[in-house]
Short mmCIF file of C-alpha atoms in Angstrom, two decimals:
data_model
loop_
_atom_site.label_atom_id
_atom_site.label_comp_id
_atom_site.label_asym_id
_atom_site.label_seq_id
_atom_site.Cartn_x
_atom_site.Cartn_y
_atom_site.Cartn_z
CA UNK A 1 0.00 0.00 0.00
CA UNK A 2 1.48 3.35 -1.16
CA UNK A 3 0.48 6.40 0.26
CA UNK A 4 -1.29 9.02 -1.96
CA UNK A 5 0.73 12.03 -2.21
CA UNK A 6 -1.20 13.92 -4.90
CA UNK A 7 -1.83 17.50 -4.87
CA UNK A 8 -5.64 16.94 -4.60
CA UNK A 9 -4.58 14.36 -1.21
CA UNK A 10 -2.68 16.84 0.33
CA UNK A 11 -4.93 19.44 0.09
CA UNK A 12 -7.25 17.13 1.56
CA UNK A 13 -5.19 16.55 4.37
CA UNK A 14 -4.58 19.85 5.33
CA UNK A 15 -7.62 20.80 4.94
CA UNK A 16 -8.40 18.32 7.52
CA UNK A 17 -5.25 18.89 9.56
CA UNK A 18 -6.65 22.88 10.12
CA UNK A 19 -10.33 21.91 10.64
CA UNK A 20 -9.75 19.31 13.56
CA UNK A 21 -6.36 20.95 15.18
CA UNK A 22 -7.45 21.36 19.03
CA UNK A 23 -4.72 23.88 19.34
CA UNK A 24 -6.61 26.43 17.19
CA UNK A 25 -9.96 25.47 19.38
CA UNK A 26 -11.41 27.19 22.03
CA UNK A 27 -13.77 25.43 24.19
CA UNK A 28 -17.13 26.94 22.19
CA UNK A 29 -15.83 25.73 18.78
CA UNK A 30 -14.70 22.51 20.15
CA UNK A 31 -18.35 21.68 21.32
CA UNK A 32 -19.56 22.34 18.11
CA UNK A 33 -17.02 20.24 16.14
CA UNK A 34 -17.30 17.73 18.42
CA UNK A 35 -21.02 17.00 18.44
CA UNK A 36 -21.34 17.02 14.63
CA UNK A 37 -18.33 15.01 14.34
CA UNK A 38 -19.57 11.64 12.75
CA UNK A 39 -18.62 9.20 15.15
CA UNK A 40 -19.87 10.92 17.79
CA UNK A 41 -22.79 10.88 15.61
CA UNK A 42 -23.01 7.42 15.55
CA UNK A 43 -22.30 6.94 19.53
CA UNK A 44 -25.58 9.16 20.32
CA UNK A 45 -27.23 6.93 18.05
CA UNK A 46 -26.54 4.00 18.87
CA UNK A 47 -26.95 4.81 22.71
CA UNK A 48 -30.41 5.86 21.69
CA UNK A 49 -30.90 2.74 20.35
CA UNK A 50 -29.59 0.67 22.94
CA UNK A 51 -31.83 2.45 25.84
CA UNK A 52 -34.87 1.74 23.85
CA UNK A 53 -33.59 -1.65 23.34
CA UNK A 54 -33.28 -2.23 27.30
CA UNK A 55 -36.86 -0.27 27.48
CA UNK A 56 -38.55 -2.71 24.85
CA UNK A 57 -36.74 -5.76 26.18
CA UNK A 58 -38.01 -5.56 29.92
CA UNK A 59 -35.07 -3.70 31.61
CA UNK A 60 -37.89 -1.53 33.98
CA UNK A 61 -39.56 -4.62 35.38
CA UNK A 62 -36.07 -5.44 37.07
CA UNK A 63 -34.53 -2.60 38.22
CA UNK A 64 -31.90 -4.07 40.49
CA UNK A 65 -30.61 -5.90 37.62
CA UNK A 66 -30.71 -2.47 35.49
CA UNK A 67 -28.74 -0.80 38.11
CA UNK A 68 -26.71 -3.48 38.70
CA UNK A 69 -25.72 -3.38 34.75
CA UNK A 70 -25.15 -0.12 34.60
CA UNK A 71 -22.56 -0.03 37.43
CA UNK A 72 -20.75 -3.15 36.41
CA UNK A 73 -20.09 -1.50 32.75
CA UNK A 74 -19.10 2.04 34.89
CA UNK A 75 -16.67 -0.25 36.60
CA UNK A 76 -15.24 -2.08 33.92
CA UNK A 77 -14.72 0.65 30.82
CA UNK A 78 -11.93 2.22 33.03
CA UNK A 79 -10.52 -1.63 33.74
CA UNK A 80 -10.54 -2.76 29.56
CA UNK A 81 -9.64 0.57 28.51
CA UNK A 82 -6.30 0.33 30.68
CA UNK A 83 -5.38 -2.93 29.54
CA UNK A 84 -6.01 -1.66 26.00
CA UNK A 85 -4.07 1.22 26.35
CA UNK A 86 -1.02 -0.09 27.86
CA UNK A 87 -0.68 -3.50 26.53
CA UNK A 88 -2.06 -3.50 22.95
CA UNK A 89 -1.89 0.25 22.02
CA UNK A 90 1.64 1.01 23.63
CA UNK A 91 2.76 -2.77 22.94
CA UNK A 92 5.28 -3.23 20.76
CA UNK A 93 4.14 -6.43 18.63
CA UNK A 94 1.63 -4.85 16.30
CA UNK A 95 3.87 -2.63 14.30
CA UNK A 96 6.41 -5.78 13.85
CA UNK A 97 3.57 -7.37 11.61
CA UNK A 98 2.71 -6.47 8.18
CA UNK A 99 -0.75 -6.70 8.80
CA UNK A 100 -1.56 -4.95 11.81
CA UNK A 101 1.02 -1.66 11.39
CA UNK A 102 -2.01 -0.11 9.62
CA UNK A 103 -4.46 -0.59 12.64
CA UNK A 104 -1.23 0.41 15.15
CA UNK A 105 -0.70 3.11 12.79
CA UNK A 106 -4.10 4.43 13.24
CA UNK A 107 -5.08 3.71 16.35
CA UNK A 108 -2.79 5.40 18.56
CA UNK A 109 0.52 5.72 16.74
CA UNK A 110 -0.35 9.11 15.10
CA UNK A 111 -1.68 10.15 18.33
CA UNK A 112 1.34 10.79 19.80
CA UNK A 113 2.82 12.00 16.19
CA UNK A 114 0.21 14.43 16.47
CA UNK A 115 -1.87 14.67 19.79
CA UNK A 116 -3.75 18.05 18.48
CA UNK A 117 -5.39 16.76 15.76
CA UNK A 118 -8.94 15.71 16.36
CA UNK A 119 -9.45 13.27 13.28
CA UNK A 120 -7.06 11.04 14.63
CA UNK A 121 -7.64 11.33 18.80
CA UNK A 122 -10.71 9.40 17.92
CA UNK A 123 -10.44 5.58 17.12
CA UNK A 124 -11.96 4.46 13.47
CA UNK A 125 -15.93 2.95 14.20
CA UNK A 126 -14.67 -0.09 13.44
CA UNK A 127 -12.51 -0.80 16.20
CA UNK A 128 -13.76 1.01 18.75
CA UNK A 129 -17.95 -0.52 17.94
CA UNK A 130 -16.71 -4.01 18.54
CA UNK A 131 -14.30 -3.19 21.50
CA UNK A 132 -17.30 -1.62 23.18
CA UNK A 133 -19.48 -4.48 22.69
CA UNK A 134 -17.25 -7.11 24.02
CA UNK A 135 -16.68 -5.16 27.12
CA UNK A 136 -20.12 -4.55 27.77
CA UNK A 137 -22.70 -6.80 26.34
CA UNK A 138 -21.48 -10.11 28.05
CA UNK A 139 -21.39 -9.50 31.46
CA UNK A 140 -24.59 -7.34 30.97
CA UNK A 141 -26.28 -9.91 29.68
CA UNK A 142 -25.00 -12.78 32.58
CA UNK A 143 -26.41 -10.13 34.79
CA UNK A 144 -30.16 -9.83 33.56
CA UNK A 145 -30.38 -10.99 29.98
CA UNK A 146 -30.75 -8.70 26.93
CA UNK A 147 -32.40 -5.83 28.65
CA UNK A 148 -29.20 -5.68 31.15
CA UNK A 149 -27.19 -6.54 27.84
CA UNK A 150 -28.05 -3.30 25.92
CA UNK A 151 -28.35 -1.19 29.42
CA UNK A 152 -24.26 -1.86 29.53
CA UNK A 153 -23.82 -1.50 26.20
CA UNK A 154 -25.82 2.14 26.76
CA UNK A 155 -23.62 2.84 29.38
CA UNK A 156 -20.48 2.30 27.58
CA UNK A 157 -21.59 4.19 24.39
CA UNK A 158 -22.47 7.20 26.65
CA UNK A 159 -18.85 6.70 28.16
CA UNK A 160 -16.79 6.80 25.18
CA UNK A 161 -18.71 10.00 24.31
CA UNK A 162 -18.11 11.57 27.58
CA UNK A 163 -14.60 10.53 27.64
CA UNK A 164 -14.10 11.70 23.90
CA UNK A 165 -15.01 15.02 25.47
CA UNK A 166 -12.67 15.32 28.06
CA UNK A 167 -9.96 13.50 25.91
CA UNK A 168 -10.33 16.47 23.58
CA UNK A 169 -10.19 18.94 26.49
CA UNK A 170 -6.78 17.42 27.65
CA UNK A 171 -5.61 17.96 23.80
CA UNK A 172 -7.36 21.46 23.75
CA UNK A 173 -5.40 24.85 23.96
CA UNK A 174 -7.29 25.82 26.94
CA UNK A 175 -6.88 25.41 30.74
CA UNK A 176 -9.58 24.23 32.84
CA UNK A 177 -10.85 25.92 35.93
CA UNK A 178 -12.47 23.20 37.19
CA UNK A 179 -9.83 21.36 39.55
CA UNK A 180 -10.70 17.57 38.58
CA UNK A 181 -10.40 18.83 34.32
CA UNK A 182 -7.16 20.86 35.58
CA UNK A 183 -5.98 17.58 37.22
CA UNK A 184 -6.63 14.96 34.50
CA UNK A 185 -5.09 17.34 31.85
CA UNK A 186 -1.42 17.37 33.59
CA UNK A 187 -1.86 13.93 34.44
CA UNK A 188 -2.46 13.29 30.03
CA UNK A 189 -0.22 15.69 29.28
CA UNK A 190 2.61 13.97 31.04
CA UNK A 191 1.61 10.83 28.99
CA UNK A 192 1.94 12.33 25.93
CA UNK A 193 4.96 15.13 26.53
CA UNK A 194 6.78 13.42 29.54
CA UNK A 195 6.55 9.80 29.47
CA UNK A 196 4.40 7.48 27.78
CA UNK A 197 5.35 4.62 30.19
CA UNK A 198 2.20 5.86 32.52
CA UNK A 199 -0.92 7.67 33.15
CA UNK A 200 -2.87 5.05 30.89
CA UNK A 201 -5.89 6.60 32.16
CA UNK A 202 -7.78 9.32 29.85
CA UNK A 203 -10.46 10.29 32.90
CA UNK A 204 -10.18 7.53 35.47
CA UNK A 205 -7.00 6.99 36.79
CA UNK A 206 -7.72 4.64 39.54
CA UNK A 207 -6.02 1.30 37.57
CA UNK A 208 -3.12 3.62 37.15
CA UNK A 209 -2.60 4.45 40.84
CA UNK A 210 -3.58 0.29 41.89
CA UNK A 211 -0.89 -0.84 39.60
CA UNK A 212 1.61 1.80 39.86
CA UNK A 213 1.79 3.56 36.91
CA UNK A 214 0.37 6.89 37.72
CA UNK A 215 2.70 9.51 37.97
CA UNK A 216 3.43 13.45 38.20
CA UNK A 217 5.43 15.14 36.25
CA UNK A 218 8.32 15.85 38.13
CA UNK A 219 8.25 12.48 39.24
CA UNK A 220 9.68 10.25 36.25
CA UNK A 221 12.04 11.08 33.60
CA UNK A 222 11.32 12.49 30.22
CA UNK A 223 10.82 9.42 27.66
CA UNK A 224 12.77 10.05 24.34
CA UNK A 225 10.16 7.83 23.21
CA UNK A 226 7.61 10.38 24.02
CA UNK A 227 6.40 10.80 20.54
CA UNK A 228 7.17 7.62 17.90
CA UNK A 229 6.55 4.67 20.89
CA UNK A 230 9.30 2.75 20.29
CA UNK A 231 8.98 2.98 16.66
CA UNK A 232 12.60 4.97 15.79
CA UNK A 233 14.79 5.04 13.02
CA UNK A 234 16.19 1.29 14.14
CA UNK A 235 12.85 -0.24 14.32
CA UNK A 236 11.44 1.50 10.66
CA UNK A 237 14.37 -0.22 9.14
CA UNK A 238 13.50 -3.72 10.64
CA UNK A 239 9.79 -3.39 10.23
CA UNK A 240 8.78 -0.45 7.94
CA UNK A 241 5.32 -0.83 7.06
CA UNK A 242 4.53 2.03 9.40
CA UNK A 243 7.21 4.63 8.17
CA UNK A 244 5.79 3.75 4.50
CA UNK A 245 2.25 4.74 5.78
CA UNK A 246 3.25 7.48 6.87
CA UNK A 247 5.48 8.67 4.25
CA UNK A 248 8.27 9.98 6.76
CA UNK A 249 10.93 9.42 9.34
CA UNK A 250 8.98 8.54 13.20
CA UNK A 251 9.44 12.08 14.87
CA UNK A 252 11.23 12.42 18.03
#
């Protein structure tokens, strides 16, 4: 696969690039981009969706089990999305394979290339539908059948849009007076600009600080991996599918 580097393609990209950079947002344009952005689109949808599923499906003639749903997908999004953040996105196995650098590529690698830009903070549908689902639909539905099946799933929809939100916050040019914002935006910001060996967390940081990888800023060294993961001038050589993609050298 060869990257398209026509005139029309960059144009496209720049275009893109100046639309969805957080660093020219203030917090009034950034709610309007981000609830006409399409996926977010989709999540309010598909939450919509799901409540009237658990509605239609019985979820109101057992309540504890509703409840009980809802709290057990609260509990685990922060749990899944820790494990997927430090051992699958920050791994270092899926850019050594032809076929997953693309998804690595996507999904988080230029992230950190570029943590500003919008159109690539957010995970493609594609990944991010499925990962939902398999997080939340099984033990909702161990808990009270297909009515506590789509209440999780609700609940994690709902999530991922309000941690979207705050995930663009942290990226946003902006600095929150409200002390728990202020406090999860150092706490990213050190993951992206001090060390990405911590602070897995995007609004719940309580896996972090159980397994001992929540950090300040002052309180680790800077990473010179900060910005390319892992994936340097060494590793593009070995396994280049990635530097192909993305037409250029992995920035440090």
């Amino acid at each position: 696969m060869t990257k398209d580097t026509s005139p029309a393609a960059l144009e496209r990209i720049r275009e893109a690039a100046l639309r969805y950079d957080l660093g020219r947002m203030d917090m009034k344009r950034l709610t309007v981009v981000y609830f006409t952005y399409p996926a977010v689109l989709v999540y309010l949808a598909l939450s919509a969706a799901t409540i009237w599923g658990a509605v239609a499906t019985g979820a109101g003639a057992q309540p504890i089990r509703t409840l009980a749903a809802f709290v057990a997908a609260q509990v685990l999004y922060p749990v899944v999305w820790y494990c997927l953040h430090r051992w699958v996105l920050h791994g270092r196995w899926l850019y050594r394979m032809k076929w997953s650098a693309t998804l690595w590529k996507r999904i988080h690698y230029d992230h950190h290339q570029q943590p500003n830009r919008m159109d690539v903070l957010f995970g493609s549908l594609t990944n991010t539908l499925p990962t939902i689902s398999l997080a939340t639909v099984p033990v909702g539905y161990l808990i009270g059948g297909w009515s506590a099946a789509f209440t999780a799933l609700a609940t994690g929809l709902l999530m991922t849009c309000f941690y979207e939100f705050c995930h663009c916050i942290q990226h946003l040019n902006y600095i929150p007076k409200n002390k728990w914002l202020a406090r999860i935006k150092v706490l990213h910001m050190a993951h992206h600009f001090h060390n990405e060996n911590g602070n897995y967390g995007i609004i719940t940081f309580w896996p972090d600080k159980l397994l001992g990888t929540e950090y300040g800023p002052k309180e680790r060294p800077r990473s010179p991996t900060v910005f390319n993961l892992g994936y340097d001038g060494e590793e593009a050589e070995r396994y280049p599918w990635v530097a192909e993609l993305s037409g250029d050298t992995p920035r440090r």
